[in-house]
């Protein structure tokens, strides 16, 4: 039996939500004292009835990590918020 929580979306829907929430959180970070954001699951198996097994920004594909659309949305939004076009090291923008 699959239990639904009411917030399940497609991979494209997940990407849209990621792209929308990061700027909104950045906008209110001082008011709510948000110091950072941690994504709960970077890698998903996408193969069970448990909703959070689909929450990752990447999924397993034959043992290899494959980025989901949400991974690219997360990366674009994070770079935009930091004022970067690219990053190869977490502490600075590439020129």
PDB file of N, CA and C in Angstrom:
ATOM      1  N   UNK A   1       0.838  -1.182   0.000  1.00  0.00           N
ATOM      2  CA  UNK A   1       0.000   0.000   0.000  1.00  0.00           C
ATOM      3  C   UNK A   1       0.887   1.250   0.000  1.00  0.00           C
ATOM      4  N   UNK A   2       0.649   2.134  -0.917  1.00  0.00           N
ATOM      5  CA  UNK A   2       1.392   3.379  -1.013  1.00  0.00           C
ATOM      6  C   UNK A   2       0.643   4.454  -0.240  1.00  0.00           C
ATOM      7  N   UNK A   3       1.327   5.041   0.732  1.00  0.00           N
ATOM      8  CA  UNK A   3       0.735   6.136   1.507  1.00  0.00           C
ATOM      9  C   UNK A   3       1.187   7.459   0.899  1.00  0.00           C
ATOM     10  N   UNK A   4       0.255   8.286   0.558  1.00  0.00           N
ATOM     11  CA  UNK A   4       0.554   9.594  -0.023  1.00  0.00           C
ATOM     12  C   UNK A   4       0.439  10.661   1.065  1.00  0.00           C
ATOM     13  N   UNK A   5       1.326  11.642   1.003  1.00  0.00           N
ATOM     14  CA  UNK A   5       1.329  12.732   1.977  1.00  0.00           C
ATOM     15  C   UNK A   5       0.687  14.002   1.422  1.00  0.00           C
ATOM     16  N   UNK A   6       0.502  14.051   0.104  1.00  0.00           N
ATOM     17  CA  UNK A   6      -0.133  15.214  -0.502  1.00  0.00           C
ATOM     18  C   UNK A   6       0.826  16.226  -1.093  1.00  0.00           C
ATOM     19  N   UNK A   7       2.112  15.977  -1.027  1.00  0.00           N
ATOM     20  CA  UNK A   7       3.076  16.919  -1.594  1.00  0.00           C
ATOM     21  C   UNK A   7       3.962  16.266  -2.654  1.00  0.00           C
ATOM     22  N   UNK A   8       3.568  15.112  -3.134  1.00  0.00           N
ATOM     23  CA  UNK A   8       4.339  14.431  -4.168  1.00  0.00           C
ATOM     24  C   UNK A   8       4.239  15.208  -5.487  1.00  0.00           C
ATOM     25  N   UNK A   9       5.349  15.289  -6.193  1.00  0.00           N
ATOM     26  CA  UNK A   9       5.391  15.985  -7.485  1.00  0.00           C
ATOM     27  C   UNK A   9       6.275  15.186  -8.436  1.00  0.00           C
ATOM     28  N   UNK A  10       6.233  15.572  -9.684  1.00  0.00           N
ATOM     29  CA  UNK A  10       7.131  14.987 -10.682  1.00  0.00           C
ATOM     30  C   UNK A  10       8.532  15.560 -10.494  1.00  0.00           C
ATOM     31  N   UNK A  11       9.495  15.037 -11.229  1.00  0.00           N
ATOM     32  CA  UNK A  11      10.853  15.600 -11.155  1.00  0.00           C
ATOM     33  C   UNK A  11      10.858  17.057 -11.606  1.00  0.00           C
ATOM     34  N   UNK A  12      10.086  17.384 -12.624  1.00  0.00           N
ATOM     35  CA  UNK A  12       9.996  18.786 -13.071  1.00  0.00           C
ATOM     36  C   UNK A  12       9.340  19.654 -12.004  1.00  0.00           C
ATOM     37  N   UNK A  13       8.326  19.109 -11.343  1.00  0.00           N
ATOM     38  CA  UNK A  13       7.673  19.836 -10.258  1.00  0.00           C
ATOM     39  C   UNK A  13       8.625  20.081  -9.106  1.00  0.00           C
ATOM     40  N   UNK A  14       9.448  19.089  -8.789  1.00  0.00           N
ATOM     41  CA  UNK A  14      10.456  19.247  -7.737  1.00  0.00           C
ATOM     42  C   UNK A  14      11.419  20.376  -8.117  1.00  0.00           C
ATOM     43  N   UNK A  15      11.848  20.410  -9.373  1.00  0.00           N
ATOM     44  CA  UNK A  15      12.765  21.458  -9.829  1.00  0.00           C
ATOM     45  C   UNK A  15      12.124  22.841  -9.712  1.00  0.00           C
ATOM     46  N   UNK A  16      10.857  22.959 -10.086  1.00  0.00           N
ATOM     47  CA  UNK A  16      10.159  24.253  -9.968  1.00  0.00           C
ATOM     48  C   UNK A  16      10.079  24.701  -8.520  1.00  0.00           C
ATOM     49  N   UNK A  17       9.791  23.762  -7.629  1.00  0.00           N
ATOM     50  CA  UNK A  17       9.702  24.116  -6.208  1.00  0.00           C
ATOM     51  C   UNK A  17      11.052  24.536  -5.652  1.00  0.00           C
ATOM     52  N   UNK A  18      12.103  23.843  -6.029  1.00  0.00           N
ATOM     53  CA  UNK A  18      13.450  24.206  -5.573  1.00  0.00           C
ATOM     54  C   UNK A  18      13.803  25.603  -6.062  1.00  0.00           C
ATOM     55  N   UNK A  19      13.565  25.860  -7.346  1.00  0.00           N
ATOM     56  CA  UNK A  19      13.888  27.170  -7.923  1.00  0.00           C
ATOM     57  C   UNK A  19      13.101  28.288  -7.252  1.00  0.00           C
ATOM     58  N   UNK A  20      11.896  27.996  -6.805  1.00  0.00           N
ATOM     59  CA  UNK A  20      11.058  29.024  -6.176  1.00  0.00           C
ATOM     60  C   UNK A  20      11.410  29.258  -4.708  1.00  0.00           C
ATOM     61  N   UNK A  21      11.737  28.202  -3.975  1.00  0.00           N
ATOM     62  CA  UNK A  21      11.904  28.346  -2.525  1.00  0.00           C
ATOM     63  C   UNK A  21      13.240  28.980  -2.139  1.00  0.00           C
ATOM     64  N   UNK A  22      14.295  28.717  -2.866  1.00  0.00           N
ATOM     65  CA  UNK A  22      15.600  29.267  -2.463  1.00  0.00           C
ATOM     66  C   UNK A  22      15.612  30.794  -2.433  1.00  0.00           C
ATOM     67  N   UNK A  23      15.149  31.488  -3.473  1.00  0.00           N
ATOM     68  CA  UNK A  23      15.107  32.959  -3.381  1.00  0.00           C
ATOM     69  C   UNK A  23      14.167  33.456  -2.290  1.00  0.00           C
ATOM     70  N   UNK A  24      13.059  32.752  -2.064  1.00  0.00           N
ATOM     71  CA  UNK A  24      12.125  33.174  -1.009  1.00  0.00           C
ATOM     72  C   UNK A  24      12.771  33.055   0.364  1.00  0.00           C
ATOM     73  N   UNK A  25      13.499  31.969   0.590  1.00  0.00           N
ATOM     74  CA  UNK A  25      14.194  31.817   1.877  1.00  0.00           C
ATOM     75  C   UNK A  25      15.284  32.869   2.040  1.00  0.00           C
ATOM     76  N   UNK A  26      15.996  33.160   0.963  1.00  0.00           N
ATOM     77  CA  UNK A  26      17.052  34.177   1.027  1.00  0.00           C
ATOM     78  C   UNK A  26      16.465  35.539   1.386  1.00  0.00           C
ATOM     79  N   UNK A  27      15.296  35.817   0.869  1.00  0.00           N
ATOM     80  CA  UNK A  27      14.646  37.106   1.114  1.00  0.00           C
ATOM     81  C   UNK A  27      14.284  37.306   2.587  1.00  0.00           C
ATOM     82  N   UNK A  28      13.928  36.235   3.275  1.00  0.00           N
ATOM     83  CA  UNK A  28      13.488  36.348   4.669  1.00  0.00           C
ATOM     84  C   UNK A  28      14.520  35.828   5.662  1.00  0.00           C
ATOM     85  N   UNK A  29      15.727  35.570   5.198  1.00  0.00           N
ATOM     86  CA  UNK A  29      16.725  34.915   6.066  1.00  0.00           C
ATOM     87  C   UNK A  29      17.060  35.727   7.311  1.00  0.00           C
ATOM     88  N   UNK A  30      17.142  37.018   7.212  1.00  0.00           N
ATOM     89  CA  UNK A  30      17.460  37.826   8.400  1.00  0.00           C
ATOM     90  C   UNK A  30      16.296  37.837   9.383  1.00  0.00           C
ATOM     91  N   UNK A  31      15.102  38.029   8.865  1.00  0.00           N
ATOM     92  CA  UNK A  31      13.921  38.080   9.722  1.00  0.00           C
ATOM     93  C   UNK A  31      13.755  36.786  10.529  1.00  0.00           C
ATOM     94  N   UNK A  32      13.991  35.651   9.883  1.00  0.00           N
ATOM     95  CA  UNK A  32      13.812  34.360  10.557  1.00  0.00           C
ATOM     96  C   UNK A  32      15.122  33.743  11.040  1.00  0.00           C
ATOM     97  N   UNK A  33      16.203  34.529  10.941  1.00  0.00           N
ATOM     98  CA  UNK A  33      17.524  34.102  11.408  1.00  0.00           C
ATOM     99  C   UNK A  33      17.980  32.789  10.773  1.00  0.00           C
ATOM    100  N   UNK A  34      17.785  32.711   9.480  1.00  0.00           N
ATOM    101  CA  UNK A  34      18.232  31.530   8.731  1.00  0.00           C
ATOM    102  C   UNK A  34      19.704  31.714   8.412  1.00  0.00           C
ATOM    103  N   UNK A  35      20.526  30.831   8.900  1.00  0.00           N
ATOM    104  CA  UNK A  35      21.977  30.930   8.679  1.00  0.00           C
ATOM    105  C   UNK A  35      22.464  30.051   7.535  1.00  0.00           C
ATOM    106  N   UNK A  36      21.685  29.064   7.182  1.00  0.00           N
ATOM    107  CA  UNK A  36      22.107  28.173   6.103  1.00  0.00           C
ATOM    108  C   UNK A  36      20.969  27.269   5.694  1.00  0.00           C
ATOM    109  N   UNK A  37      21.198  26.541   4.638  1.00  0.00           N
ATOM    110  CA  UNK A  37      20.210  25.611   4.125  1.00  0.00           C
ATOM    111  C   UNK A  37      20.911  24.300   3.819  1.00  0.00           C
ATOM    112  N   UNK A  38      20.341  23.224   4.284  1.00  0.00           N
ATOM    113  CA  UNK A  38      20.894  21.895   4.041  1.00  0.00           C
ATOM    114  C   UNK A  38      19.827  21.042   3.376  1.00  0.00           C
ATOM    115  N   UNK A  39      20.143  20.495   2.235  1.00  0.00           N
ATOM    116  CA  UNK A  39      19.202  19.618   1.554  1.00  0.00           C
ATOM    117  C   UNK A  39      19.252  18.263   2.234  1.00  0.00           C
ATOM    118  N   UNK A  40      18.099  17.742   2.615  1.00  0.00           N
ATOM    119  CA  UNK A  40      18.010  16.505   3.397  1.00  0.00           C
ATOM    120  C   UNK A  40      18.637  15.317   2.672  1.00  0.00           C
ATOM    121  N   UNK A  41      18.351  15.155   1.409  1.00  0.00           N
ATOM    122  CA  UNK A  41      18.809  13.988   0.660  1.00  0.00           C
ATOM    123  C   UNK A  41      19.416  14.427  -0.666  1.00  0.00           C
ATOM    124  N   UNK A  42      20.675  14.156  -0.845  1.00  0.00           N
ATOM    125  CA  UNK A  42      21.318  14.466  -2.120  1.00  0.00           C
ATOM    126  C   UNK A  42      21.098  13.359  -3.138  1.00  0.00           C
ATOM    127  N   UNK A  43      20.985  12.113  -2.656  1.00  0.00           N
ATOM    128  CA  UNK A  43      20.870  10.967  -3.553  1.00  0.00           C
ATOM    129  C   UNK A  43      19.620  10.164  -3.220  1.00  0.00           C
ATOM    130  N   UNK A  44      18.852   9.798  -4.237  1.00  0.00           N
ATOM    131  CA  UNK A  44      17.634   9.008  -4.062  1.00  0.00           C
ATOM    132  C   UNK A  44      17.753   7.689  -4.809  1.00  0.00           C
ATOM    133  N   UNK A  45      17.025   6.721  -4.301  1.00  0.00           N
ATOM    134  CA  UNK A  45      16.933   5.450  -5.014  1.00  0.00           C
ATOM    135  C   UNK A  45      15.728   5.436  -5.954  1.00  0.00           C
ATOM    136  N   UNK A  46      14.728   6.270  -5.676  1.00  0.00           N
ATOM    137  CA  UNK A  46      13.523   6.372  -6.505  1.00  0.00           C
ATOM    138  C   UNK A  46      12.924   4.998  -6.794  1.00  0.00           C
ATOM    139  N   UNK A  47      12.846   4.146  -5.781  1.00  0.00           N
ATOM    140  CA  UNK A  47      12.400   2.779  -6.057  1.00  0.00           C
ATOM    141  C   UNK A  47      11.534   2.178  -4.957  1.00  0.00           C
ATOM    142  N   UNK A  48      11.067   2.976  -4.015  1.00  0.00           N
ATOM    143  CA  UNK A  48      10.277   2.409  -2.921  1.00  0.00           C
ATOM    144  C   UNK A  48       8.949   3.149  -2.800  1.00  0.00           C
ATOM    145  N   UNK A  49       8.167   2.758  -1.825  1.00  0.00           N
ATOM    146  CA  UNK A  49       6.901   3.437  -1.558  1.00  0.00           C
ATOM    147  C   UNK A  49       7.065   4.590  -0.569  1.00  0.00           C
ATOM    148  N   UNK A  50       8.268   4.789  -0.056  1.00  0.00           N
ATOM    149  CA  UNK A  50       8.527   5.836   0.928  1.00  0.00           C
ATOM    150  C   UNK A  50       8.835   7.151   0.205  1.00  0.00           C
ATOM    151  N   UNK A  51       8.020   8.170   0.454  1.00  0.00           N
ATOM    152  CA  UNK A  51       8.127   9.438  -0.276  1.00  0.00           C
ATOM    153  C   UNK A  51       9.517  10.050  -0.249  1.00  0.00           C
ATOM    154  N   UNK A  52      10.183   9.999   0.908  1.00  0.00           N
ATOM    155  CA  UNK A  52      11.477  10.664   1.019  1.00  0.00           C
ATOM    156  C   UNK A  52      12.573   9.955   0.237  1.00  0.00           C
ATOM    157  N   UNK A  53      12.308   8.750  -0.237  1.00  0.00           N
ATOM    158  CA  UNK A  53      13.271   8.075  -1.107  1.00  0.00           C
ATOM    159  C   UNK A  53      13.318   8.708  -2.493  1.00  0.00           C
ATOM    160  N   UNK A  54      12.475   9.692  -2.730  1.00  0.00           N
ATOM    161  CA  UNK A  54      12.448  10.407  -4.007  1.00  0.00           C
ATOM    162  C   UNK A  54      12.881  11.863  -3.851  1.00  0.00           C
ATOM    163  N   UNK A  55      13.309  12.267  -2.667  1.00  0.00           N
ATOM    164  CA  UNK A  55      13.560  13.672  -2.359  1.00  0.00           C
ATOM    165  C   UNK A  55      14.937  14.159  -2.792  1.00  0.00           C
ATOM    166  N   UNK A  56      15.790  13.288  -3.252  1.00  0.00           N
ATOM    167  CA  UNK A  56      17.157  13.669  -3.594  1.00  0.00           C
ATOM    168  C   UNK A  56      17.253  14.549  -4.820  1.00  0.00           C
ATOM    169  N   UNK A  57      18.370  15.229  -4.924  1.00  0.00           N
ATOM    170  CA  UNK A  57      18.649  16.043  -6.101  1.00  0.00           C
ATOM    171  C   UNK A  57      19.301  15.203  -7.202  1.00  0.00           C
ATOM    172  N   UNK A  58      19.733  14.015  -6.841  1.00  0.00           N
ATOM    173  CA  UNK A  58      20.270  13.044  -7.798  1.00  0.00           C
ATOM    174  C   UNK A  58      19.618  11.703  -7.510  1.00  0.00           C
ATOM    175  N   UNK A  59      19.673  10.809  -8.494  1.00  0.00           N
ATOM    176  CA  UNK A  59      19.140   9.462  -8.283  1.00  0.00           C
ATOM    177  C   UNK A  59      20.155   8.434  -8.767  1.00  0.00           C
ATOM    178  N   UNK A  60      20.027   7.245  -8.229  1.00  0.00           N
ATOM    179  CA  UNK A  60      20.870   6.135  -8.671  1.00  0.00           C
ATOM    180  C   UNK A  60      20.338   5.618 -10.002  1.00  0.00           C
ATOM    181  N   UNK A  61      21.246   5.334 -10.894  1.00  0.00           N
ATOM    182  CA  UNK A  61      20.886   4.736 -12.178  1.00  0.00           C
ATOM    183  C   UNK A  61      21.944   3.689 -12.486  1.00  0.00           C
ATOM    184  N   UNK A  62      21.664   2.452 -12.145  1.00  0.00           N
ATOM    185  CA  UNK A  62      22.644   1.393 -12.370  1.00  0.00           C
ATOM    186  C   UNK A  62      23.907   1.590 -11.561  1.00  0.00           C
ATOM    187  N   UNK A  63      23.763   2.165 -10.363  1.00  0.00           N
ATOM    188  CA  UNK A  63      24.923   2.400  -9.509  1.00  0.00           C
ATOM    189  C   UNK A  63      25.615   3.731  -9.753  1.00  0.00           C
ATOM    190  N   UNK A  64      25.179   4.467 -10.764  1.00  0.00           N
ATOM    191  CA  UNK A  64      25.785   5.772 -11.071  1.00  0.00           C
ATOM    192  C   UNK A  64      24.853   6.900 -10.653  1.00  0.00           C
ATOM    193  N   UNK A  65      25.410   7.972 -10.089  1.00  0.00           N
ATOM    194  CA  UNK A  65      24.563   9.121  -9.745  1.00  0.00           C
ATOM    195  C   UNK A  65      24.178   9.903 -10.999  1.00  0.00           C
ATOM    196  N   UNK A  66      22.896  10.198 -11.123  1.00  0.00           N
ATOM    197  CA  UNK A  66      22.382  10.967 -12.249  1.00  0.00           C
ATOM    198  C   UNK A  66      21.670  12.189 -11.687  1.00  0.00           C
ATOM    199  N   UNK A  67      22.049  13.394 -12.116  1.00  0.00           N
ATOM    200  CA  UNK A  67      21.367  14.582 -11.603  1.00  0.00           C
ATOM    201  C   UNK A  67      19.918  14.640 -12.085  1.00  0.00           C
ATOM    202  N   UNK A  68      19.026  15.005 -11.174  1.00  0.00           N
ATOM    203  CA  UNK A  68      17.629  15.254 -11.530  1.00  0.00           C
ATOM    204  C   UNK A  68      17.506  16.717 -11.944  1.00  0.00           C
ATOM    205  N   UNK A  69      16.407  17.101 -12.565  1.00  0.00           N
ATOM    206  CA  UNK A  69      16.202  18.519 -12.890  1.00  0.00           C
ATOM    207  C   UNK A  69      16.325  19.420 -11.657  1.00  0.00           C
ATOM    208  N   UNK A  70      15.942  18.937 -10.491  1.00  0.00           N
ATOM    209  CA  UNK A  70      16.036  19.735  -9.261  1.00  0.00           C
ATOM    210  C   UNK A  70      17.486  20.036  -8.895  1.00  0.00           C
ATOM    211  N   UNK A  71      18.404  19.159  -9.234  1.00  0.00           N
ATOM    212  CA  UNK A  71      19.828  19.419  -8.973  1.00  0.00           C
ATOM    213  C   UNK A  71      20.269  20.667  -9.727  1.00  0.00           C
ATOM    214  N   UNK A  72      19.910  20.725 -10.999  1.00  0.00           N
ATOM    215  CA  UNK A  72      20.292  21.885 -11.817  1.00  0.00           C
ATOM    216  C   UNK A  72      19.584  23.149 -11.337  1.00  0.00           C
ATOM    217  N   UNK A  73      18.323  23.022 -10.937  1.00  0.00           N
ATOM    218  CA  UNK A  73      17.585  24.178 -10.408  1.00  0.00           C
ATOM    219  C   UNK A  73      18.217  24.675  -9.114  1.00  0.00           C
ATOM    220  N   UNK A  74      18.601  23.752  -8.227  1.00  0.00           N
ATOM    221  CA  UNK A  74      19.251  24.107  -6.966  1.00  0.00           C
ATOM    222  C   UNK A  74      20.567  24.831  -7.244  1.00  0.00           C
ATOM    223  N   UNK A  75      21.357  24.275  -8.137  1.00  0.00           N
ATOM    224  CA  UNK A  75      22.663  24.867  -8.461  1.00  0.00           C
ATOM    225  C   UNK A  75      22.505  26.271  -9.059  1.00  0.00           C
ATOM    226  N   UNK A  76      21.606  26.410 -10.028  1.00  0.00           N
ATOM    227  CA  UNK A  76      21.383  27.729 -10.649  1.00  0.00           C
ATOM    228  C   UNK A  76      20.931  28.755  -9.612  1.00  0.00           C
ATOM    229  N   UNK A  77      19.977  28.380  -8.777  1.00  0.00           N
ATOM    230  CA  UNK A  77      19.453  29.307  -7.768  1.00  0.00           C
ATOM    231  C   UNK A  77      20.536  29.675  -6.758  1.00  0.00           C
ATOM    232  N   UNK A  78      21.312  28.702  -6.306  1.00  0.00           N
ATOM    233  CA  UNK A  78      22.374  28.973  -5.333  1.00  0.00           C
ATOM    234  C   UNK A  78      23.443  29.885  -5.935  1.00  0.00           C
ATOM    235  N   UNK A  79      23.849  29.626  -7.159  1.00  0.00           N
ATOM    236  CA  UNK A  79      24.844  30.477  -7.810  1.00  0.00           C
ATOM    237  C   UNK A  79      24.312  31.894  -7.978  1.00  0.00           C
ATOM    238  N   UNK A  80      23.067  32.017  -8.403  1.00  0.00           N
ATOM    239  CA  UNK A  80      22.453  33.339  -8.588  1.00  0.00           C
ATOM    240  C   UNK A  80      22.427  34.109  -7.269  1.00  0.00           C
ATOM    241  N   UNK A  81      22.069  33.439  -6.181  1.00  0.00           N
ATOM    242  CA  UNK A  81      22.021  34.094  -4.877  1.00  0.00           C
ATOM    243  C   UNK A  81      23.394  34.538  -4.408  1.00  0.00           C
ATOM    244  N   UNK A  82      24.424  33.811  -4.811  1.00  0.00           N
ATOM    245  CA  UNK A  82      25.796  34.183  -4.437  1.00  0.00           C
ATOM    246  C   UNK A  82      26.414  35.161  -5.428  1.00  0.00           C
ATOM    247  N   UNK A  83      25.717  35.467  -6.514  1.00  0.00           N
ATOM    248  CA  UNK A  83      26.236  36.379  -7.520  1.00  0.00           C
ATOM    249  C   UNK A  83      27.319  35.745  -8.378  1.00  0.00           C
ATOM    250  N   UNK A  84      27.271  34.442  -8.548  1.00  0.00           N
ATOM    251  CA  UNK A  84      28.267  33.712  -9.332  1.00  0.00           C
ATOM    252  C   UNK A  84      27.653  33.172 -10.619  1.00  0.00           C
ATOM    253  N   UNK A  85      28.510  33.009 -11.623  1.00  0.00           N
ATOM    254  CA  UNK A  85      28.091  32.279 -12.820  1.00  0.00           C
ATOM    255  C   UNK A  85      28.526  30.837 -12.721  1.00  0.00           C
ATOM    256  N   UNK A  86      29.703  30.611 -12.147  1.00  0.00           N
ATOM    257  CA  UNK A  86      30.269  29.271 -11.980  1.00  0.00           C
ATOM    258  C   UNK A  86      31.040  29.202 -10.682  1.00  0.00           C
ATOM    259  N   UNK A  87      31.195  27.984 -10.177  1.00  0.00           N
ATOM    260  CA  UNK A  87      32.037  27.746  -9.000  1.00  0.00           C
ATOM    261  C   UNK A  87      32.707  26.395  -9.172  1.00  0.00           C
ATOM    262  N   UNK A  88      33.998  26.347  -8.905  1.00  0.00           N
ATOM    263  CA  UNK A  88      34.671  25.051  -8.874  1.00  0.00           C
ATOM    264  C   UNK A  88      35.126  24.749  -7.451  1.00  0.00           C
ATOM    265  N   UNK A  89      35.183  25.801  -6.625  1.00  0.00           N
ATOM    266  CA  UNK A  89      35.521  25.684  -5.216  1.00  0.00           C
ATOM    267  C   UNK A  89      34.399  26.361  -4.430  1.00  0.00           C
ATOM    268  N   UNK A  90      33.974  25.766  -3.350  1.00  0.00           N
ATOM    269  CA  UNK A  90      32.813  26.261  -2.605  1.00  0.00           C
ATOM    270  C   UNK A  90      32.990  27.681  -2.070  1.00  0.00           C
ATOM    271  N   UNK A  91      34.212  28.120  -1.874  1.00  0.00           N
ATOM    272  CA  UNK A  91      34.434  29.403  -1.201  1.00  0.00           C
ATOM    273  C   UNK A  91      34.595  30.598  -2.127  1.00  0.00           C
ATOM    274  N   UNK A  92      34.586  30.401  -3.436  1.00  0.00           N
ATOM    275  CA  UNK A  92      34.746  31.560  -4.324  1.00  0.00           C
ATOM    276  C   UNK A  92      34.127  31.300  -5.702  1.00  0.00           C
ATOM    277  N   UNK A  93      33.745  32.405  -6.348  1.00  0.00           N
ATOM    278  CA  UNK A  93      33.198  32.339  -7.710  1.00  0.00           C
ATOM    279  C   UNK A  93      34.336  32.203  -8.704  1.00  0.00           C
ATOM    280  N   UNK A  94      34.078  31.501  -9.795  1.00  0.00           N
ATOM    281  CA  UNK A  94      35.047  31.463 -10.898  1.00  0.00           C
ATOM    282  C   UNK A  94      34.812  32.698 -11.767  1.00  0.00           C
ATOM    283  N   UNK A  95      35.854  33.212 -12.305  1.00  0.00           N
ATOM    284  CA  UNK A  95      35.741  34.397 -13.182  1.00  0.00           C
ATOM    285  C   UNK A  95      35.714  33.987 -14.620  1.00  0.00           C
TER     286      UNK A  95
END
